[in-house]
Structures are given as structure tokens and as C-alpha cells.
Coordinates of C-alpha atoms and ligand atoms in Angstrom, one line a residue:
M110 CA 40.6 118.0 -217.7
K111 CA 40.1 119.1 -214.1
I112 CA 42.6 117.2 -212.0
L113 CA 42.8 117.0 -208.2
V114 CA 46.4 116.6 -207.1
T115 CA 46.7 115.3 -203.6
G116 CA 50.1 116.2 -202.0
G117 CA 50.6 118.6 -204.9
L118 CA 52.9 120.9 -203.0
G119 CA 55.4 118.1 -202.3
F120 CA 58.4 117.1 -204.3
I121 CA 56.9 115.0 -207.1
G122 CA 53.4 116.6 -206.9
S123 CA 54.7 120.1 -207.4
H124 CA 56.7 119.1 -210.5
T125 CA 53.7 117.2 -211.9
V126 CA 51.4 120.3 -211.4
V127 CA 53.8 122.3 -213.6
E128 CA 53.6 119.7 -216.4
L129 CA 49.8 119.3 -216.1
L130 CA 49.3 123.1 -216.4
K131 CA 51.7 123.2 -219.4
E132 CA 49.3 120.8 -221.1
N133 CA 46.4 123.1 -220.3
N134 CA 44.8 121.0 -217.7
E135 CA 43.0 122.6 -214.7
V136 CA 44.6 121.7 -211.4
I137 CA 43.3 121.7 -207.9
I138 CA 45.8 121.0 -205.1
V139 CA 45.1 119.5 -201.7
D140 CA 48.0 119.3 -199.2
N141 CA 48.1 119.6 -195.4
L142 CA 51.6 121.0 -195.6
Y143 CA 52.9 118.2 -193.3
N144 CA 56.0 117.9 -195.5
S145 CA 55.8 120.9 -197.8
K146 CA 55.6 124.7 -197.6
I147 CA 53.0 127.1 -198.7
E148 CA 55.6 129.1 -200.6
V149 CA 55.7 126.3 -203.2
L150 CA 52.3 127.4 -204.3
E151 CA 53.6 130.9 -205.2
K152 CA 56.6 129.3 -206.9
L153 CA 54.3 127.1 -209.0
E154 CA 52.3 130.2 -210.0
K155 CA 55.5 132.0 -210.9
I156 CA 56.7 129.1 -213.1
T157 CA 53.4 128.5 -214.8
G158 CA 52.0 132.0 -214.9
K159 CA 48.7 130.6 -213.7
K160 CA 46.6 130.9 -210.6
I161 CA 46.1 127.5 -208.8
K162 CA 43.3 126.6 -206.6
F163 CA 44.6 125.2 -203.3
Y164 CA 43.0 123.5 -200.2
K165 CA 45.0 123.2 -197.0
Y166 CA 43.1 120.1 -196.0
D167 CA 44.0 116.8 -194.4
L168 CA 42.9 113.7 -196.3
V169 CA 42.5 111.9 -193.1
N170 CA 39.5 114.2 -192.5
K171 CA 36.8 112.9 -194.8
E172 CA 34.5 116.0 -194.4
E173 CA 37.3 118.1 -195.8
I174 CA 37.8 115.9 -198.9
E175 CA 34.0 116.0 -199.4
K176 CA 34.0 119.8 -199.6
I177 CA 36.5 119.7 -202.4
F178 CA 34.4 117.3 -204.4
K179 CA 31.3 119.3 -203.7
E180 CA 32.8 122.5 -204.8
N181 CA 34.6 121.3 -208.0
E182 CA 33.7 119.1 -210.9
I183 CA 36.7 116.9 -210.8
D184 CA 37.5 114.5 -213.7
S185 CA 40.4 112.6 -212.2
V186 CA 42.8 112.4 -209.3
I187 CA 46.5 112.0 -209.0
H188 CA 47.2 110.7 -205.5
F189 CA 50.7 111.7 -204.1
A190 CA 49.8 112.5 -200.5
G191 CA 51.3 110.3 -197.9
Y192 CA 54.3 109.9 -195.6
K193 CA 57.4 108.5 -197.3
A194 CA 60.4 108.3 -195.0
V195 CA 61.4 104.6 -194.9
G196 CA 63.5 104.8 -191.6
E197 CA 60.8 106.9 -189.8
S198 CA 58.2 104.3 -190.8
V199 CA 60.1 101.6 -189.1
K200 CA 60.1 103.6 -185.9
K201 CA 56.5 104.9 -186.2
P202 CA 54.6 102.2 -188.1
L203 CA 51.2 103.2 -186.8
M204 CA 51.6 106.8 -187.9
Y205 CA 52.4 105.5 -191.4
Y206 CA 49.6 103.0 -191.6
S207 CA 47.1 105.5 -190.2
N208 CA 48.0 108.4 -192.5
N209 CA 48.7 106.6 -195.7
L210 CA 45.8 104.1 -195.5
I211 CA 43.1 106.2 -194.0
S212 CA 43.7 109.1 -196.3
T213 CA 43.6 106.8 -199.3
I214 CA 40.4 105.0 -198.2
N215 CA 38.7 108.4 -197.5
L216 CA 39.7 109.7 -200.9
L217 CA 38.5 106.6 -202.7
E218 CA 35.2 106.5 -200.8
T219 CA 34.6 110.2 -201.7
M220 CA 35.6 109.6 -205.3
N221 CA 33.1 106.8 -205.4
K222 CA 30.3 108.9 -204.0
Y223 CA 30.9 111.7 -206.5
N224 CA 31.3 109.2 -209.3
V225 CA 34.9 110.2 -210.1
K226 CA 36.5 106.9 -210.9
K227 CA 39.8 107.8 -212.5
I228 CA 42.9 107.7 -210.3
V229 CA 46.7 107.6 -210.8
F230 CA 48.5 106.3 -207.7
S231 CA 52.1 106.9 -206.6
S232 CA 53.6 103.5 -205.8
S233 CA 57.2 102.5 -205.6
A234 CA 59.7 99.9 -206.7
T235 CA 59.8 98.9 -203.1
V236 CA 56.7 96.7 -203.7
Y237 CA 58.9 94.3 -205.6
G238 CA 60.7 93.4 -202.4
N239 CA 63.8 91.3 -203.1
P240 CA 62.8 89.4 -206.3
G241 CA 66.2 87.9 -207.0
V242 CA 66.7 89.7 -210.3
V243 CA 68.1 93.2 -211.0
K244 CA 65.9 94.3 -213.8
Y245 CA 62.3 94.7 -212.6
T246 CA 59.4 94.1 -214.9
E247 CA 55.8 94.7 -213.8
E248 CA 55.0 91.0 -214.1
L249 CA 57.3 90.3 -211.1
G250 CA 54.4 91.2 -208.9
R251 CA 54.5 92.3 -205.2
K252 CA 56.7 90.7 -202.5
D253 CA 56.9 91.7 -198.9
A254 CA 58.2 95.2 -198.7
S255 CA 61.1 95.8 -196.3
S256 CA 59.5 98.6 -194.3
P257 CA 56.0 99.8 -193.0
Y258 CA 56.2 102.5 -195.6
G259 CA 56.7 100.0 -198.4
T260 CA 53.9 97.9 -196.9
T261 CA 51.5 100.8 -197.1
K262 CA 52.3 100.9 -200.9
C263 CA 51.6 97.2 -201.2
M264 CA 48.4 97.5 -199.2
I265 CA 47.1 100.4 -201.2
E266 CA 47.8 98.6 -204.5
K267 CA 45.8 95.7 -203.1
I268 CA 43.0 98.0 -202.0
L269 CA 42.9 99.4 -205.5
E270 CA 42.8 95.9 -207.0
D271 CA 39.9 94.9 -204.8
L272 CA 38.1 98.1 -205.6
Y273 CA 38.5 97.4 -209.3
A274 CA 37.3 93.8 -208.9
S275 CA 34.2 95.1 -207.2
D276 CA 33.4 97.7 -209.8
N277 CA 35.3 97.7 -213.1
S278 CA 34.1 101.1 -214.2
W279 CA 37.1 102.4 -212.2
N280 CA 40.1 103.5 -214.2
I281 CA 43.2 102.9 -212.0
T282 CA 46.8 103.5 -213.0
I283 CA 49.5 102.5 -210.5
L284 CA 52.9 104.0 -211.2
R285 CA 55.9 102.4 -209.5
Y286 CA 58.6 104.9 -209.2
F287 CA 62.3 104.0 -209.0
N288 CA 64.6 106.7 -207.4
P289 CA 63.2 110.2 -208.0
V290 CA 65.9 112.9 -207.9
G291 CA 66.7 116.3 -209.5
A292 CA 64.7 119.5 -209.5
H293 CA 62.9 121.9 -211.8
E294 CA 65.4 123.7 -214.1
S295 CA 64.1 127.1 -212.8
G296 CA 65.7 126.3 -209.5
L297 CA 62.5 127.3 -207.8
I298 CA 61.2 123.9 -206.8
G299 CA 63.0 120.7 -205.7
E300 CA 63.3 118.3 -202.8
E301 CA 63.3 119.7 -199.3
P302 CA 63.9 116.8 -196.9
N303 CA 63.5 117.6 -193.2
G304 CA 66.6 117.3 -191.0
I305 CA 69.5 115.1 -192.1
P306 CA 68.6 113.4 -195.4
N307 CA 68.5 109.6 -195.7
N308 CA 68.6 109.4 -199.5
L309 CA 71.7 109.7 -201.5
M310 CA 71.1 112.8 -203.7
P311 CA 69.9 115.1 -201.0
Y312 CA 72.8 114.0 -198.9
V313 CA 75.3 114.7 -201.7
M314 CA 73.9 118.2 -202.1
K315 CA 74.2 119.0 -198.4
V316 CA 77.9 117.8 -198.5
A317 CA 78.6 119.8 -201.7
S318 CA 77.2 122.9 -200.1
G319 CA 79.1 122.5 -196.9
K320 CA 76.1 121.9 -194.7
L321 CA 77.2 118.4 -193.9
E322 CA 80.8 117.3 -193.8
T323 CA 81.1 113.8 -195.4
L324 CA 79.0 111.5 -197.4
S325 CA 79.1 107.9 -196.1
I326 CA 79.0 105.5 -199.0
F327 CA 77.3 102.4 -197.7
G328 CA 79.5 99.6 -198.9
N329 CA 81.9 99.1 -201.8
D330 CA 82.0 95.3 -201.7
Y331 CA 78.8 94.7 -203.6
P332 CA 78.9 92.4 -206.7
T333 CA 78.8 95.5 -209.0
P334 CA 81.5 96.9 -211.3
D335 CA 82.8 99.4 -208.8
G336 CA 81.4 97.7 -205.7
T337 CA 78.9 100.4 -204.7
G338 CA 75.1 100.0 -204.9
I339 CA 73.3 100.5 -208.2
R340 CA 69.9 102.2 -208.6
D341 CA 67.7 103.7 -211.3
Y342 CA 67.7 107.5 -210.7
I343 CA 64.9 109.3 -212.5
H344 CA 64.7 113.1 -213.0
V345 CA 61.6 114.4 -211.3
V346 CA 60.6 116.3 -214.4
D347 CA 60.6 113.1 -216.5
L348 CA 58.7 111.4 -213.7
A349 CA 56.1 114.3 -213.7
K350 CA 55.7 113.9 -217.5
G351 CA 55.0 110.2 -216.9
H352 CA 51.9 111.2 -214.9
V353 CA 50.6 113.5 -217.7
K354 CA 51.1 110.6 -220.2
A355 CA 49.4 108.2 -217.8
L356 CA 46.4 110.5 -217.6
E357 CA 46.3 111.1 -221.4
K358 CA 46.6 107.5 -222.3
I359 CA 44.6 106.1 -219.4
K360 CA 43.1 102.9 -220.6
E361 CA 40.1 101.1 -219.2
G362 CA 40.8 99.0 -216.2
L363 CA 43.7 98.6 -213.8
N364 CA 47.2 99.1 -215.1
Y365 CA 50.7 99.1 -213.6
Y366 CA 53.7 100.9 -215.0
N367 CA 57.3 101.2 -213.9
L368 CA 58.6 104.7 -214.2
G369 CA 62.4 104.6 -214.3
S370 CA 65.1 105.2 -216.9
G371 CA 65.9 101.6 -217.3
K372 CA 69.6 102.3 -216.5
G373 CA 71.5 101.4 -213.4
I374 CA 73.9 104.0 -211.9
S375 CA 76.3 103.3 -209.1
V376 CA 76.8 105.5 -206.0
L377 CA 80.3 106.4 -207.1
E378 CA 79.2 107.1 -210.7
L379 CA 76.6 109.5 -209.3
V380 CA 79.1 111.2 -207.0
N381 CA 81.8 111.5 -209.6
T382 CA 79.3 113.0 -212.2
F383 CA 78.0 115.4 -209.6
E384 CA 81.5 116.7 -208.9
K385 CA 82.5 116.9 -212.5
I386 CA 79.5 118.6 -214.0
N387 CA 79.2 121.1 -211.1
N388 CA 82.9 121.6 -210.5
V389 CA 82.4 121.0 -206.7
K390 CA 83.9 118.6 -204.2
V391 CA 81.9 116.0 -202.4
N392 CA 83.9 114.5 -199.5
Y393 CA 83.1 110.9 -199.0
K394 CA 84.2 107.9 -197.1
I395 CA 83.4 104.3 -197.6
V396 CA 81.6 102.7 -194.6
G397 CA 79.8 99.4 -194.1
R398 CA 76.6 98.3 -196.0
R399 CA 73.3 99.8 -194.8
E400 CA 70.9 97.2 -193.5
G401 CA 68.2 96.3 -195.9
D402 CA 69.9 97.7 -199.0
L403 CA 70.0 95.6 -202.2
A404 CA 73.1 95.6 -204.3
E405 CA 71.5 96.5 -207.6
Y406 CA 68.1 97.1 -209.3
Y407 CA 66.7 99.1 -212.1
A408 CA 63.5 99.4 -214.1
D409 CA 62.4 97.6 -217.2
A410 CA 60.4 100.6 -218.5
T411 CA 59.4 99.0 -221.8
K412 CA 55.7 98.8 -220.8
A413 CA 55.5 102.6 -220.2
L414 CA 57.2 103.2 -223.5
N415 CA 54.9 100.9 -225.4
E416 CA 51.6 101.8 -223.8
L417 CA 52.1 105.4 -222.6
N418 CA 54.7 106.5 -225.1
W419 CA 56.8 107.7 -222.3
K420 CA 60.5 107.4 -221.6
T421 CA 63.0 109.5 -219.7
E422 CA 64.7 112.2 -221.6
K423 CA 67.0 113.7 -219.0
T424 CA 70.5 112.4 -218.3
L425 CA 72.5 111.9 -215.1
E426 CA 74.3 115.1 -216.0
D427 CA 70.9 117.0 -216.1
I428 CA 70.0 115.4 -212.8
C429 CA 73.2 116.6 -211.1
K430 CA 73.1 120.0 -212.7
D431 CA 69.5 120.7 -211.8
S432 CA 69.9 119.4 -208.2
W433 CA 72.8 121.6 -207.6
N434 CA 71.1 124.6 -209.2
Y435 CA 68.2 124.2 -206.8
E436 CA 70.5 123.8 -203.8
K437 CA 72.4 127.0 -204.7
N438 CA 69.2 128.9 -205.2
N439 CA 67.9 127.8 -201.8
K440 CA 70.9 128.2 -199.6
Ligands
NAD507 P1 56.5 114.6 -200.4 O1 56.5 114.3 -198.9 O2 57.4 115.7 -200.9 O3 55.0 115.0 -200.8 C1 53.9 114.4 -200.3 C2 52.9 115.5 -199.9 O4 51.7 115.0 -199.3 C3 53.5 116.5 -198.9 O5 53.4 117.8 -199.4 C4 52.7 116.3 -197.6 O6 52.5 117.6 -196.9 C5 51.4 115.8 -198.2 N1 50.6 115.0 -197.3 C6 51.0 113.9 -196.5 N2 49.9 113.4 -195.8 C7 48.9 114.2 -196.1 C8 47.5 114.1 -195.7 N3 47.0 113.3 -194.8 N4 46.6 115.1 -196.3 C9 47.1 116.0 -197.2 N5 48.4 116.1 -197.6 C10 49.2 115.2 -197.1 O7 56.8 113.2 -201.1 P2 57.1 113.0 -202.7 O8 58.6 112.6 -202.7 O9 56.6 114.1 -203.5 O10 56.3 111.7 -202.9 C11 55.0 111.7 -203.4 C12 54.4 110.3 -203.4 O11 55.3 109.4 -204.2 C13 54.3 109.7 -202.0 O12 53.1 108.9 -202.0 C14 55.5 108.8 -202.0 O13 55.4 107.7 -201.1 C15 55.6 108.3 -203.4 N6 57.0 107.9 -203.8 C16 58.0 108.8 -203.5 C17 59.3 108.4 -203.8 C18 60.5 109.3 -203.6 O14 61.6 108.9 -203.5 N7 60.3 110.6 -203.4 C19 59.6 107.1 -204.4 C20 58.5 106.3 -204.6 C21 57.2 106.7 -204.3
UD1_508 C1 65.1 104.2 -200.6 C2 64.0 103.3 -200.1 C3 62.9 103.2 -201.1 C4 62.3 104.5 -201.5 C5 63.5 105.4 -202.0 C6 63.0 106.8 -202.3 C7 65.2 101.8 -198.6 C8 65.6 100.4 -198.3 N1 64.6 102.0 -199.7 O1 65.6 103.6 -201.8 O2 61.8 102.4 -200.5 O3 61.3 104.4 -202.5 O4 64.5 105.5 -201.0 O5 64.0 107.4 -203.2 O6 65.3 102.7 -197.7 N2 73.5 105.6 -200.2 C9 74.8 105.9 -199.7 N3 74.9 106.8 -198.7 C10 73.9 107.6 -198.3 C11 72.6 107.3 -198.8 C12 72.5 106.3 -199.7 O7 75.8 105.2 -200.0 O8 74.0 108.4 -197.4 C13 73.4 104.5 -201.2 C14 72.5 103.4 -200.8 O9 73.2 102.4 -200.2 C15 71.9 103.0 -202.2 C16 71.9 104.3 -203.0 O10 72.8 105.2 -202.3 O11 72.8 102.1 -202.8 C17 70.5 104.9 -203.0 O12 70.0 105.1 -201.7 P1 68.7 105.9 -201.4 O13 68.8 107.2 -202.0 O14 68.5 105.9 -199.9 O15 67.5 105.1 -202.1 P2 67.1 103.6 -202.0 O16 67.8 102.9 -200.8 O17 67.4 103.0 -203.3

């Protein structure tokens, strides 16, 4: 299959490219390098031993997208490209709506024109809002997301639903990720957040490597066994494999899948495992809760198991080991 991967030099996209090439797919990457570096392309070629076709184009520019479809016989698209920082989206909502929505609409219109009607879209558990349960099933449906970033995910899901309702020859798979973490075991590719990280795992790595002094744990008074927040952390390589399965098993119609491990891990559990497995110290202090955080949630990933034959294989130990390996390699 010839697959166009938008945002393919980013964190999740790059790992997915590796898994797609492993399964002998042909991959074309488009990325405007807003949140990634061109060196990732060389690293992908090093890991896979294959040459990869790359377009440094912006999906907001429709003519650029069109060129890709004109020059290549594309079978399907995995759409990762977009802005993803929750806090930044609160400060710059228009920037988020404009980039995430316009790029998606341009992409879908061009796909339609070239009769490419198979797409896998990166959504997020954030679309469930605050559903009042801790184990999220796909049936819960969307609630108001807590940030403009999350709202772009809800809106794009809705756009895809309307598109499908208008033309059911489309094949649409919406993947709702839980908390993607970890790095490729080669240590060559991983997550590279700009500036001071907001998410837990990147922050833990910066503290462990001495680049930041202390991790603030946001609250230890939640109704959880150790009082700290519980999330479903998923190794990015497992997540990447979920995309390959989704493409292989893509069914007719519009389908939604949670991609998570199905297991909740607390902040303290993650920090303690990171210290133990890597034999490093992570200085931390307990501070107040972060506004907007939920106490606990994790995926019910049964549907992905039953229909895609996919489940996570990597453990929390693997996540901590691979993250640290990447951080050490990229000091
Ligand atoms: P990332 O920022 O590492 O990768 C996204 C890539 O898209 C970047 O390389 C960026 O340069 C590119 N991009 C952005 N706007 C573009 C545009 N207009 N044209 C071309 N390229 C553009 O993010 P990621 O963590 O790999 O996430 C991938 C997708 O998964 C995103 O849609 C994100 O919202 C979604 N997602 C991520 C997480 C997470 O925690 N990482 C969780 C749930 C969902
Ligand atoms: C956040 C986003 C979510 C997004 C996801 C990407 C919010 C409300 N949600 O999820 O939309 O899809 O990132 O991975 O922003 N924590 C600390 N100290 C820190 C950082 C985090 O204690 O310095 C705790 C948090 O309180 C939480 C857990 O670690 O309990 C995970 O936080 P984080 O990595 O930011 O992810 P989420 O908030 O779950």
C-alpha cells in the first residue's frame, strides 16, 4: 500500500513510519517541520534502511497538498499533522482552530478530488471530556473537551462523520489515543517537546538528566490508591503498531477505536518505576492540583483487540527504559 503520512516527522508519525515500512508499505511523508526536525528523516532511513519520499509542505496550503496527490498514486492517508499543546491552545485558540481545521479540510477535499477515500485520523481521549466514569469505552461518545486543542479533535471527528454521512464510500478510522510516551528502542527517535515540557514523561526525563531541577507532582489528594493522578500511558511503538493494524483491518465505514493499554498508572508509580529501572534519581515535590486535571481515567481497549487484533505489548518498564535511552542519546 502507498500511504501518505501527514506529520510523519513528528513524535507518533515517525514511529508509525517505521512500523509501516517494516510491513513493506510504501510511505510518503508530508510535514512542515513546525514541530519536528528534518534530521528525523535521516534517522528514519537509518532505522529502516529505506529511502523515504518527503515533502516539506504545509497542509494549510491546498496547492501544495494537491501536488502530492498529483505526483503519487496514494491508497490511504494517516493524518497526524496538527498542533497539540493543550496549554498553548488555551492562549492561542485561533492559531489552533486555523491550523488543525483548515489543514484537515484541505486534505479531505483533495483526497475527495483524487478519489482517495481511506483515512486514519489521530484523535484523543480528550474528546470524552469528563464522562463521570474512569474506564472509557468508545460508546461514551464525545463531550465538551476542556481546551481549544481538544475541541479541534471533537470538531474534526464531527467533520469526518458528516463527510461519511454524505458519501459512505469513505473508509474512516478514528483512533483515540490515551497518553503516548516512550521512544524507539534504537534511541534515535522520540519525543522532543519545545521549551519546558507540560506533560509528565518529558518532564521526568528532563529532571532525571539534570536539565530541570524538580518535578512538581500535581496533587496527592485524589481519590486514588496513592493520591496521585492515574492515566493510561501507552508506548509509542505499540501505538504505531495500532495504526498499521487499523490500516490492515480497515473495515467499510466509519469506525472509532481507543488505543490505550487498558491499565491505569499513577504519577508516583511512573516516577518510582523510572527511578528503579534506570537507576536514576527524579527529584520531586508535591504541589497543588493542576486546573482541569481529572483524577483517573484509562482505556477500555477491548474493541481494538476484538476488531483490529491489537493490544499493547510493552510494559511500564519498557516505557521508562526506552524514554531514558532516548534522552541519554540526545543530550
Ligand atoms: P507532533 O507535534 O510531534 O507531530 C505533529 C507533526 O505535524 C509535527 O511534525 C508538525 O511539524 C506537523 N504539522 C503541524 N501542522 C502542520 C501543517 N499545517 N502542515 C504540515 N505539517 C504540520 O505531535 P504527535 O505527538 O506526534 O501527535 C500526532 C497527532 O496525534 C496530533 O494530531 C496530535 O494532536 C495527536 N495526539 C497526540 C497525543 C500526544 O500526547 N502526543 C495524544 C493524543 C492525540
Ligand atoms: C494531557 C492533555 C490531553 C493530551 C495529553 C497528551 C490536559 C488536561 N490534557 O493529558 O488532552 O491528549 O496531555 O499526552 O492537559 N503531572 C504532574 N506533573 C507534571 C505533569 C503532569 O504531576 O509536571 C500529572 C498530571 O496531573 C496527570 C499526569 O501527570 O495526572 C499526566 O499528565 P500529562 O502528561 O500532562 O497528560 P494528561 O494531563 O493526562
